[in-house]
Coordinates of C-alpha atoms in Angstrom, one line a residue:
M12 CA 30.9 -28.3 -17.9
A13 CA 27.6 -29.6 -19.2
D14 CA 27.0 -29.4 -22.9
A15 CA 24.2 -27.3 -24.4
L16 CA 21.8 -30.2 -25.0
S17 CA 22.1 -31.5 -21.4
L18 CA 21.6 -27.9 -20.1
W19 CA 18.5 -27.6 -22.3
Q20 CA 17.1 -30.9 -21.0
R21 CA 17.8 -29.8 -17.4
Y22 CA 16.1 -26.5 -18.1
C23 CA 13.0 -28.3 -19.4
D24 CA 13.1 -30.6 -16.4
Y25 CA 13.4 -28.0 -13.7
I26 CA 11.5 -25.0 -14.8
Y27 CA 8.2 -24.4 -13.0
T28 CA 5.7 -22.7 -15.2
N29 CA 2.1 -21.7 -14.4
R30 CA 0.5 -20.5 -17.5
S31 CA -2.8 -19.4 -15.8
L32 CA -0.8 -17.3 -13.3
G33 CA 1.7 -16.2 -15.9
I34 CA 4.8 -16.8 -13.8
S35 CA 7.7 -19.2 -14.2
L36 CA 10.6 -20.1 -11.9
D37 CA 13.8 -21.6 -13.4
I38 CA 16.0 -23.5 -10.9
S39 CA 18.0 -25.4 -13.5
R40 CA 21.2 -23.5 -12.9
M41 CA 21.2 -24.3 -9.2
N42 CA 23.5 -27.1 -8.0
F43 CA 21.1 -29.8 -6.9
D44 CA 19.8 -33.1 -8.1
E45 CA 16.6 -35.1 -8.0
E46 CA 17.8 -37.1 -5.0
Y47 CA 18.0 -33.8 -3.0
L48 CA 14.4 -32.9 -3.8
N49 CA 13.3 -36.4 -2.8
S50 CA 15.3 -36.4 0.4
M51 CA 13.7 -33.0 1.4
K52 CA 10.1 -34.0 0.9
P53 CA 9.4 -34.9 4.6
A54 CA 10.9 -31.6 5.8
I55 CA 9.1 -29.4 3.3
H56 CA 5.8 -31.2 3.9
Q57 CA 6.2 -30.6 7.6
A58 CA 6.8 -26.9 6.7
M59 CA 3.6 -26.9 4.7
D60 CA 1.7 -28.3 7.6
A61 CA 3.0 -25.6 9.8
M62 CA 2.0 -23.0 7.3
E63 CA -1.5 -24.4 7.2
A64 CA -1.7 -24.1 11.0
L65 CA -0.4 -20.6 10.8
E66 CA -3.2 -19.6 8.3
S67 CA -5.7 -21.3 10.6
G68 CA -4.8 -19.0 13.4
A69 CA -2.1 -20.8 15.4
I70 CA -0.1 -18.7 17.8
A71 CA 3.1 -18.1 15.8
N72 CA 4.8 -15.7 18.3
K73 CA 4.6 -17.4 21.6
D74 CA 6.8 -14.8 23.2
E75 CA 4.2 -12.2 22.1
N76 CA 1.2 -14.5 22.2
R77 CA 0.0 -13.4 18.9
M78 CA -1.1 -14.9 15.6
V79 CA 0.5 -14.0 12.2
G80 CA -2.2 -13.3 9.7
H81 CA -0.9 -11.3 6.7
Y82 CA -2.2 -14.1 4.4
W83 CA -5.7 -13.2 5.6
L84 CA -5.3 -9.7 4.2
R85 CA -5.6 -10.9 0.6
T86 CA -8.1 -13.7 1.4
P87 CA -10.2 -12.5 4.3
S88 CA -12.4 -15.6 4.3
L89 CA -9.3 -17.6 5.6
A90 CA -9.3 -15.7 8.8
P91 CA -10.0 -17.8 11.9
S92 CA -13.0 -15.7 13.0
D93 CA -15.8 -13.8 11.3
D94 CA -14.8 -10.7 13.3
I95 CA -11.4 -10.6 11.6
T96 CA -12.8 -11.4 8.2
N97 CA -15.3 -8.5 8.6
E98 CA -12.7 -6.1 9.9
I99 CA -10.5 -6.7 6.9
T100 CA -13.4 -6.4 4.4
R101 CA -14.7 -3.2 6.0
T102 CA -11.2 -1.6 6.1
N103 CA -10.5 -2.3 2.5
A104 CA -13.9 -0.9 1.5
K105 CA -13.2 2.2 3.6
I106 CA -9.8 2.6 1.9
L107 CA -11.4 2.5 -1.5
S108 CA -14.1 5.0 -0.5
F109 CA -11.6 7.4 1.1
A110 CA -9.3 7.3 -2.0
K111 CA -12.4 8.0 -4.2
S112 CA -13.3 11.0 -2.1
I113 CA -9.8 12.4 -2.6
H114 CA -9.8 11.7 -6.4
D115 CA -13.2 13.1 -7.2
G116 CA -12.6 16.2 -5.1
T117 CA -15.3 15.4 -2.4
V118 CA -12.5 15.9 0.1
H119 CA -10.1 18.6 -1.0
A120 CA -7.7 21.3 0.2
Q121 CA -8.8 25.0 0.2
S122 CA -6.8 25.7 -2.9
G123 CA -7.9 22.6 -4.9
P124 CA -7.5 18.9 -5.0
Y125 CA -4.9 17.0 -3.0
K126 CA -1.9 16.3 -5.3
H127 CA 0.8 14.9 -3.0
L128 CA 1.2 12.6 0.0
I129 CA 3.9 12.4 2.6
H130 CA 4.0 8.8 4.0
V131 CA 5.7 8.7 7.4
G132 CA 6.9 5.2 8.5
I133 CA 9.9 3.1 9.3
G134 CA 11.1 -0.4 8.2
G135 CA 8.3 -2.4 6.5
S136 CA 5.9 0.5 7.0
A137 CA 7.9 2.4 4.4
L138 CA 9.8 -0.2 2.4
G139 CA 6.6 -2.0 1.2
P140 CA 4.8 1.2 0.2
Q141 CA 7.9 2.6 -1.5
F142 CA 8.4 -0.5 -3.6
V143 CA 4.8 -0.5 -4.7
A144 CA 4.8 3.2 -5.5
R145 CA 7.9 2.9 -7.6
A146 CA 6.9 -0.2 -9.4
L147 CA 3.4 0.9 -10.3
A148 CA 3.8 4.7 -10.8
G149 CA 1.9 6.2 -13.7
N150 CA 2.3 9.3 -15.7
N151 CA -1.0 10.8 -14.5
D152 CA -1.2 9.6 -10.9
P153 CA -3.8 11.7 -9.0
V154 CA -1.5 11.8 -5.9
T155 CA 2.3 11.6 -5.9
P156 CA 3.8 9.9 -2.8
H157 CA 6.9 11.1 -0.9
F158 CA 8.4 9.2 2.0
V159 CA 9.8 10.2 5.4
D160 CA 11.3 6.9 6.4
N161 CA 14.1 7.8 8.8
T162 CA 14.7 10.1 11.8
D163 CA 17.3 12.0 9.7
P164 CA 16.6 15.7 9.9
D165 CA 18.3 16.5 6.6
G166 CA 16.4 13.8 4.9
I167 CA 13.1 15.2 6.3
D168 CA 14.1 18.6 5.1
Q169 CA 14.6 17.4 1.6
V170 CA 11.1 16.1 1.4
I171 CA 9.6 19.3 3.0
D172 CA 11.7 21.6 0.8
K173 CA 10.5 19.8 -2.3
L174 CA 6.9 20.4 -1.3
H175 CA 7.3 23.7 0.5
D176 CA 4.9 25.6 -1.8
Q177 CA 2.5 22.6 -2.1
L178 CA 2.0 21.6 1.5
E179 CA -1.5 23.0 1.4
Q180 CA -2.4 20.3 -1.1
T181 CA -0.4 17.5 0.5
L182 CA -1.8 14.7 2.7
V183 CA 0.2 12.9 5.4
T184 CA -0.1 9.3 6.4
V185 CA 1.5 8.4 9.7
V186 CA 2.1 4.7 10.4
S187 CA 2.9 3.3 13.8
K188 CA 1.3 0.3 15.4
S189 CA 1.8 1.5 18.9
G190 CA 2.1 5.2 18.3
G191 CA 5.3 5.2 20.4
T192 CA 8.0 4.0 17.9
P193 CA 10.5 6.9 17.9
E194 CA 11.2 7.1 14.1
P195 CA 7.7 7.7 12.8
R196 CA 6.9 9.8 15.9
N197 CA 9.9 12.0 15.2
G198 CA 8.9 12.2 11.5
M199 CA 5.3 13.1 12.4
L200 CA 6.5 15.9 14.8
E201 CA 8.9 17.3 12.1
V202 CA 6.2 17.3 9.5
T203 CA 3.7 18.8 11.9
A204 CA 6.2 21.6 12.6
A205 CA 6.6 22.3 8.9
Y206 CA 2.8 22.6 8.4
E207 CA 2.5 24.9 11.4
K208 CA 5.4 27.0 10.1
A209 CA 3.5 27.3 6.8
G210 CA 0.3 28.4 8.7
L211 CA -1.5 25.1 8.0
R212 CA -3.4 22.9 10.4
F213 CA -1.7 19.5 10.2
A214 CA -4.7 17.5 11.5
D215 CA -6.8 18.6 8.5
R216 CA -4.5 16.6 6.2
A217 CA -3.3 13.9 8.5
I218 CA -4.3 10.2 8.3
A219 CA -3.4 7.7 11.1
I220 CA -2.7 4.1 10.4
T221 CA -2.4 2.4 13.8
M222 CA -3.9 0.0 16.3
E223 CA -7.2 0.9 17.8
G224 CA -6.7 2.6 21.1
S225 CA -3.0 3.3 20.6
K226 CA -1.4 6.5 21.6
L227 CA -1.5 7.6 17.9
D228 CA -5.1 6.6 17.5
K229 CA -6.1 8.6 20.6
Q230 CA -4.2 11.6 19.4
A231 CA -5.8 11.4 15.9
E232 CA -9.2 11.2 17.4
S233 CA -8.8 14.0 19.9
E234 CA -7.2 16.3 17.3
G235 CA -9.8 15.5 14.6
W236 CA -7.5 14.1 12.0
L237 CA -8.8 13.6 8.5
A238 CA -9.0 9.8 8.7
R239 CA -8.0 6.8 10.8
F240 CA -7.3 3.3 9.5
P241 CA -6.7 0.2 11.7
L242 CA -3.7 -2.0 12.1
W243 CA -3.9 -5.3 13.9
D244 CA -1.4 -7.1 16.2
W245 CA -1.4 -10.1 13.9
V246 CA 0.2 -8.0 11.1
G247 CA 4.0 -7.6 11.3
G248 CA 5.6 -4.5 9.8
R249 CA 7.6 -6.4 7.2
T250 CA 4.4 -8.1 6.0
S251 CA 2.1 -5.1 6.3
V252 CA 2.1 -3.9 2.7
M253 CA -1.3 -5.4 2.0
S254 CA -2.8 -3.9 5.1
A255 CA -3.8 -0.2 5.3
V256 CA -0.1 0.5 5.6
G257 CA 0.5 -0.1 1.9
L258 CA -3.1 0.0 0.6
V259 CA -3.9 3.5 1.7
P260 CA -0.9 5.2 0.0
A261 CA -1.3 3.0 -3.1
A262 CA -5.0 3.7 -3.4
L263 CA -4.4 7.4 -3.1
Q264 CA -1.7 7.2 -5.8
G265 CA -4.4 5.7 -8.0
I266 CA -3.1 2.1 -8.0
D267 CA -5.5 -0.8 -8.4
I268 CA -5.2 -2.2 -4.9
E269 CA -7.9 -4.9 -5.5
S270 CA -5.6 -6.3 -8.3
I271 CA -2.6 -6.3 -5.9
L272 CA -4.7 -8.4 -3.5
K273 CA -5.9 -10.7 -6.2
G274 CA -2.4 -11.4 -7.4
A275 CA -1.2 -12.2 -3.9
A276 CA -4.2 -14.4 -3.3
A277 CA -3.6 -16.3 -6.5
M278 CA 0.1 -16.9 -5.6
D279 CA -1.0 -18.0 -2.1
E280 CA -3.2 -20.6 -3.6
V281 CA -0.5 -21.9 -5.8
T282 CA 2.1 -22.0 -3.0
R283 CA -0.2 -24.2 -0.8
D284 CA 0.3 -27.1 -3.2
H285 CA 2.0 -30.1 -1.4
D286 CA 3.6 -31.2 -4.7
I287 CA 6.9 -29.4 -4.4
R288 CA 7.4 -29.4 -8.2
N289 CA 4.2 -27.4 -8.5
N290 CA 4.9 -25.0 -5.6
P291 CA 7.3 -22.2 -6.5
A292 CA 7.7 -21.0 -2.9
A293 CA 8.7 -24.4 -1.7
L294 CA 11.2 -24.7 -4.6
L295 CA 12.7 -21.3 -3.6
A296 CA 13.0 -22.3 0.0
L297 CA 14.6 -25.6 -0.9
M298 CA 17.1 -23.9 -3.2
W299 CA 18.0 -21.4 -0.4
Y300 CA 18.5 -24.3 2.0
K301 CA 20.6 -26.3 -0.4
V302 CA 22.9 -23.5 -1.6
G303 CA 23.5 -22.3 1.9
N304 CA 23.9 -25.7 3.6
G305 CA 20.9 -24.9 5.8
K306 CA 23.1 -22.2 7.5
G307 CA 22.7 -19.2 5.2
A308 CA 26.3 -19.7 4.0
K309 CA 25.7 -17.8 0.8
D310 CA 24.2 -14.3 0.1
M311 CA 21.0 -13.8 -1.9
V312 CA 21.6 -11.4 -4.8
I313 CA 18.4 -10.1 -6.3
L314 CA 18.8 -8.8 -9.9
P315 CA 15.5 -7.5 -11.4
Y316 CA 16.0 -6.5 -15.1
K317 CA 13.4 -3.8 -14.9
D318 CA 13.8 -0.3 -13.5
R319 CA 10.3 -0.4 -11.9
L320 CA 11.5 -3.3 -9.7
E321 CA 14.8 -1.7 -8.5
L322 CA 13.4 -1.4 -4.9
F323 CA 12.5 -5.0 -4.7
S324 CA 15.9 -6.0 -3.3
R325 CA 15.5 -3.4 -0.5
Y326 CA 12.1 -4.7 0.3
L327 CA 13.4 -8.3 0.4
Q328 CA 16.3 -7.2 2.6
Q329 CA 14.0 -6.6 5.5
L330 CA 11.5 -9.4 4.7
V331 CA 14.3 -12.0 4.5
M332 CA 16.9 -10.8 6.9
E333 CA 14.6 -9.7 9.7
S334 CA 12.6 -12.9 9.4
L335 CA 15.4 -15.3 9.1
G336 CA 18.3 -13.6 11.0
K337 CA 17.9 -15.3 14.4
R338 CA 20.4 -16.2 17.1
L339 CA 18.3 -19.0 18.6
D340 CA 16.1 -21.7 17.1
R341 CA 12.8 -22.7 18.5
D342 CA 14.5 -25.1 20.9
G343 CA 16.7 -22.5 22.3
N344 CA 19.9 -23.6 20.5
V345 CA 22.3 -21.0 19.3
V346 CA 22.2 -21.2 15.5
N347 CA 22.9 -17.7 14.2
Q348 CA 20.7 -18.2 11.2
G349 CA 20.0 -15.8 8.3
I350 CA 20.5 -15.0 4.6
A351 CA 22.1 -11.7 3.6
V352 CA 20.3 -10.0 0.8
Y353 CA 21.5 -7.3 -1.6
G354 CA 20.8 -6.3 -5.2
N355 CA 20.7 -3.6 -7.9
K356 CA 19.0 -3.8 -11.2
G357 CA 20.0 -5.1 -14.7
S358 CA 21.8 -4.0 -16.6
T359 CA 23.2 -1.5 -14.2
D360 CA 24.5 -4.4 -12.1
Q361 CA 26.8 -5.4 -15.0
H362 CA 28.7 -2.1 -14.6
A363 CA 28.7 -2.5 -10.8
Y364 CA 29.3 -5.8 -9.1
V365 CA 28.8 -8.6 -11.7
Q366 CA 32.6 -8.6 -12.1
Q367 CA 32.9 -9.9 -8.5
L368 CA 30.0 -12.2 -8.9
R369 CA 31.6 -13.7 -12.0
D370 CA 35.3 -13.8 -10.9
G371 CA 35.4 -13.1 -7.1
V372 CA 34.4 -14.9 -4.0
N373 CA 31.7 -17.6 -4.6
N374 CA 29.7 -16.6 -1.6
F375 CA 26.3 -15.9 -3.2
F376 CA 23.5 -17.1 -5.4
A377 CA 21.7 -14.9 -7.8
T378 CA 18.0 -14.5 -8.6
F379 CA 17.2 -12.9 -11.9
I380 CA 13.8 -11.3 -12.3
Q381 CA 12.8 -11.1 -15.9
V382 CA 9.9 -9.0 -17.2
L383 CA 8.9 -10.0 -20.7
K384 CA 7.0 -6.9 -21.8
D385 CA 9.4 -4.0 -22.6
R386 CA 6.9 -1.1 -22.6
D387 CA 3.5 0.1 -23.6
G388 CA 3.6 0.8 -27.3
D389 CA 6.2 0.2 -30.0
S390 CA 9.9 0.4 -29.6
I391 CA 12.4 1.9 -32.0
N392 CA 15.4 -0.1 -33.4
V393 CA 18.6 1.0 -31.7
E394 CA 20.4 -1.3 -34.1
P395 CA 18.9 -3.0 -37.2
G396 CA 16.2 -5.4 -35.9
T397 CA 17.1 -4.8 -32.3
T398 CA 15.5 -2.7 -29.6
A399 CA 16.7 -1.4 -26.3
G400 CA 14.5 -4.1 -24.7
D401 CA 16.3 -6.7 -26.7
F402 CA 19.6 -5.5 -25.3
L403 CA 18.2 -5.8 -21.8
C404 CA 17.1 -9.4 -22.4
G405 CA 20.4 -10.2 -23.9
F406 CA 22.3 -8.8 -21.0
L407 CA 20.2 -10.9 -18.6
Q408 CA 20.8 -14.1 -20.6
G409 CA 24.5 -13.2 -21.0
T410 CA 25.0 -12.6 -17.3
R411 CA 23.2 -15.8 -16.4
R412 CA 25.4 -17.8 -18.7
A413 CA 28.6 -16.0 -17.5
L414 CA 27.7 -16.8 -13.9
F415 CA 27.0 -20.5 -14.7
E416 CA 30.3 -20.8 -16.6
G417 CA 32.0 -19.4 -13.5
G418 CA 30.4 -22.1 -11.3
R419 CA 27.9 -19.7 -9.7
D420 CA 24.3 -20.6 -8.8
S421 CA 21.4 -18.7 -10.1
M422 CA 17.6 -18.8 -10.5
T423 CA 15.3 -16.8 -12.8
I424 CA 11.7 -15.7 -12.0
T425 CA 9.8 -14.5 -15.1
I426 CA 6.6 -12.5 -15.2
P427 CA 4.8 -11.0 -18.3
E428 CA 4.8 -7.4 -17.1
V429 CA 4.8 -5.2 -14.1
T430 CA 1.2 -4.7 -13.1
P431 CA -0.6 -4.6 -9.7
F432 CA -1.5 -8.3 -10.0
Y433 CA 2.1 -9.4 -10.6
V434 CA 3.5 -7.1 -7.9
G435 CA 1.1 -8.7 -5.5
A436 CA 2.1 -12.2 -6.7
L437 CA 5.9 -11.5 -6.3
I438 CA 5.4 -10.2 -2.7
A439 CA 3.3 -13.3 -1.9
L440 CA 5.8 -15.7 -3.4
Y441 CA 8.6 -14.4 -1.1
D442 CA 6.2 -14.2 1.9
R443 CA 5.6 -17.9 1.6
A444 CA 9.2 -18.9 0.7
V445 CA 10.4 -17.1 3.8
G446 CA 7.9 -19.0 6.0
Y447 CA 8.8 -22.3 4.5
Y448 CA 12.6 -21.7 5.0
G449 CA 12.0 -20.7 8.6
E450 CA 10.4 -24.0 9.2
L451 CA 13.2 -25.9 7.4
V452 CA 15.8 -24.4 9.8
N453 CA 13.5 -24.4 12.9
I454 CA 13.5 -20.7 13.7
N455 CA 10.6 -18.3 14.3
A456 CA 10.4 -16.2 11.2
Y457 CA 7.8 -13.9 12.7
H458 CA 9.4 -12.2 15.6
Q459 CA 12.4 -9.8 15.8
P460 CA 14.2 -9.9 19.2
G461 CA 17.3 -8.3 17.7
V462 CA 15.3 -5.2 16.6
E463 CA 13.8 -4.9 20.1
A464 CA 17.3 -5.2 21.6
G465 CA 18.5 -2.3 19.4
K466 CA 15.5 -0.1 20.5
K467 CA 16.3 -0.7 24.1
A468 CA 20.0 0.1 23.6
A469 CA 19.1 3.3 21.8
A470 CA 16.8 4.3 24.7
A471 CA 19.7 3.7 27.1
V472 CA 21.9 6.0 25.0
L473 CA 19.3 8.8 25.1
D474 CA 19.0 8.4 28.8
L475 CA 22.8 8.8 29.1
Q476 CA 22.6 11.9 27.0
A477 CA 20.1 13.5 29.4
K478 CA 22.3 12.7 32.4
A479 CA 25.4 14.1 30.6
M480 CA 23.6 17.3 29.7
S481 CA 22.3 17.7 33.2
H482 CA 25.8 17.4 34.5
L483 CA 27.3 20.0 32.1
A484 CA 24.5 22.4 33.0
S485 CA 25.6 22.4 36.6
A486 CA 29.3 21.9 36.2
T487 CA 32.0 24.7 36.2
G488 CA 34.8 24.5 33.6
S489 CA 35.4 21.8 31.1
S490 CA 35.6 18.0 31.6
T491 CA 36.7 15.0 29.6
A492 CA 34.2 12.3 28.6
E493 CA 35.8 10.0 31.1
E494 CA 35.3 12.6 33.9
I495 CA 31.7 13.2 32.9
A496 CA 30.9 9.5 32.7
S497 CA 32.3 9.0 36.2
A498 CA 30.4 12.0 37.5
I499 CA 27.0 10.7 36.3
G500 CA 27.7 7.3 37.7
N501 CA 28.5 5.5 34.5
P502 CA 32.3 5.3 34.3
E503 CA 32.1 2.3 31.9
E504 CA 30.3 4.5 29.3
A505 CA 33.0 7.0 28.6
E506 CA 33.1 6.1 24.9
V507 CA 29.3 6.5 24.5
V508 CA 29.4 9.8 26.4
Y509 CA 32.2 11.1 24.1
K510 CA 30.2 10.1 21.0
I511 CA 27.0 11.8 22.3
L512 CA 28.8 15.1 23.1
E513 CA 30.8 15.1 19.9
H514 CA 27.5 14.9 18.0
L515 CA 25.8 17.7 20.1
A516 CA 28.9 20.0 19.8
A517 CA 28.7 19.7 16.0
N518 CA 25.1 21.1 15.9
D519 CA 24.3 24.7 16.7
N520 CA 22.2 25.6 19.7
R521 CA 22.5 22.2 21.4
G522 CA 24.4 23.7 24.3
V523 CA 27.7 21.9 24.1
V524 CA 31.1 23.2 23.2
A525 CA 34.1 20.9 22.5
T526 CA 37.8 21.6 22.7
F527 CA 39.4 18.8 20.8
G528 CA 42.7 17.4 22.1
D529 CA 45.1 14.9 20.6
S530 CA 42.8 12.1 21.3
P531 CA 39.2 11.5 22.6
A532 CA 40.7 11.1 26.0
T533 CA 42.1 14.6 26.1
T534 CA 39.1 16.3 24.4
T535 CA 37.0 18.4 26.8
F536 CA 33.4 19.6 26.8
H537 CA 31.5 22.4 28.6
A538 CA 28.1 24.0 28.4
G539 CA 27.8 26.8 26.0

């Protein structure tokens, strides 16, 4: 094991610090050497060139024939056309104006100002806004956000029940690029029904965030929704937090969205540097590549030592895993790439899974996120000369040391405090690192064929459900799942038919009665 002096020297040699930006990245406890960095310069420079082409408007998704332009959202002047630049600028101005009209009471409910927001979205359309809302929540936010981010009826009920006597003063944002994605559509219909049950007109409080001319856009226009904000085909869901998807709910909550955009733009500028020692996103990507042998062989564990950042690991799960988890590379070779991401928060993680990280399977690398400022105002001493924040810092340093002593790799990102600027900068740092890593392993980080395959499979299951229910409605007596599957012309789908009918039978008023046998094969179903 290296002695303390050599570790100190390595720390000094391999910490990236940008004083003007206020962020540092320590890679000194990763297992690499200078020769590795030198050997990777051609590959990372090629990745940087590809990123420049992307920002200039190159077609990134050839299978969808679309650009990828989330970087333009924070620096509109980078967009490849004046039309796009102007659209972004106009939209951001419209968001600020709309939020002001809510905050100053120009637009209000019958009983008073709007105080709550239900944000309906799925995947990145919810994870990004949730992370920002949790990270930047204040004690006196003018509007409190709530999230419907799944097609789980019980989960939707929890949100509605919490707001049941405040729905009249609750806005609703509905996010769907096409307007046809099942999860947000289902959430919208459920919330609409709740408003109607309360005797309220949903459209008076509804805000659509969607592509111009989409099914949702047309519905919002025809029904006279309160507001509509655009999405563009060059913004992917997992990178949409700095579009209207994330900016509308954040602005309504009272968060300084201009500062978020400035933080992201500042990080974008830094991460364009072709000197890898001065480019934190390039360093991140190179560390991921090294520790995982270019194959994602180790998991990414995100450990933010700040409660406000506890949702960052969930946000990064989608950003990293949906972007990098690909079966094929750009040349059509089967590569099964990806990096698994999970995380908790410090020091909670020390009472959860650090035991395994320290002593168990060495199949991960950790990224600590340190926030230097403890709180606004003074702290009490919980022990002589020691605050609760000192303990938190000590736990981080202790865990970092324990992992190193156990031969585990780790990095540390340090920011001064959790503000809109630094939240924007953190998001942008990982945006760029994901893009660089995708280039290093030659995969398309900007499409999601696996997600599309899952949607198609789900649609097929629902089609099978309709056929099975139609059969039960006309059948006499009870039948097994195998008999029903054969009767509807899908004998190979007996297992799926069984699972469908088992679910329906467990819910009242779905028209299915089950008589359970000793096994699924002997269980029968009939209409009832």
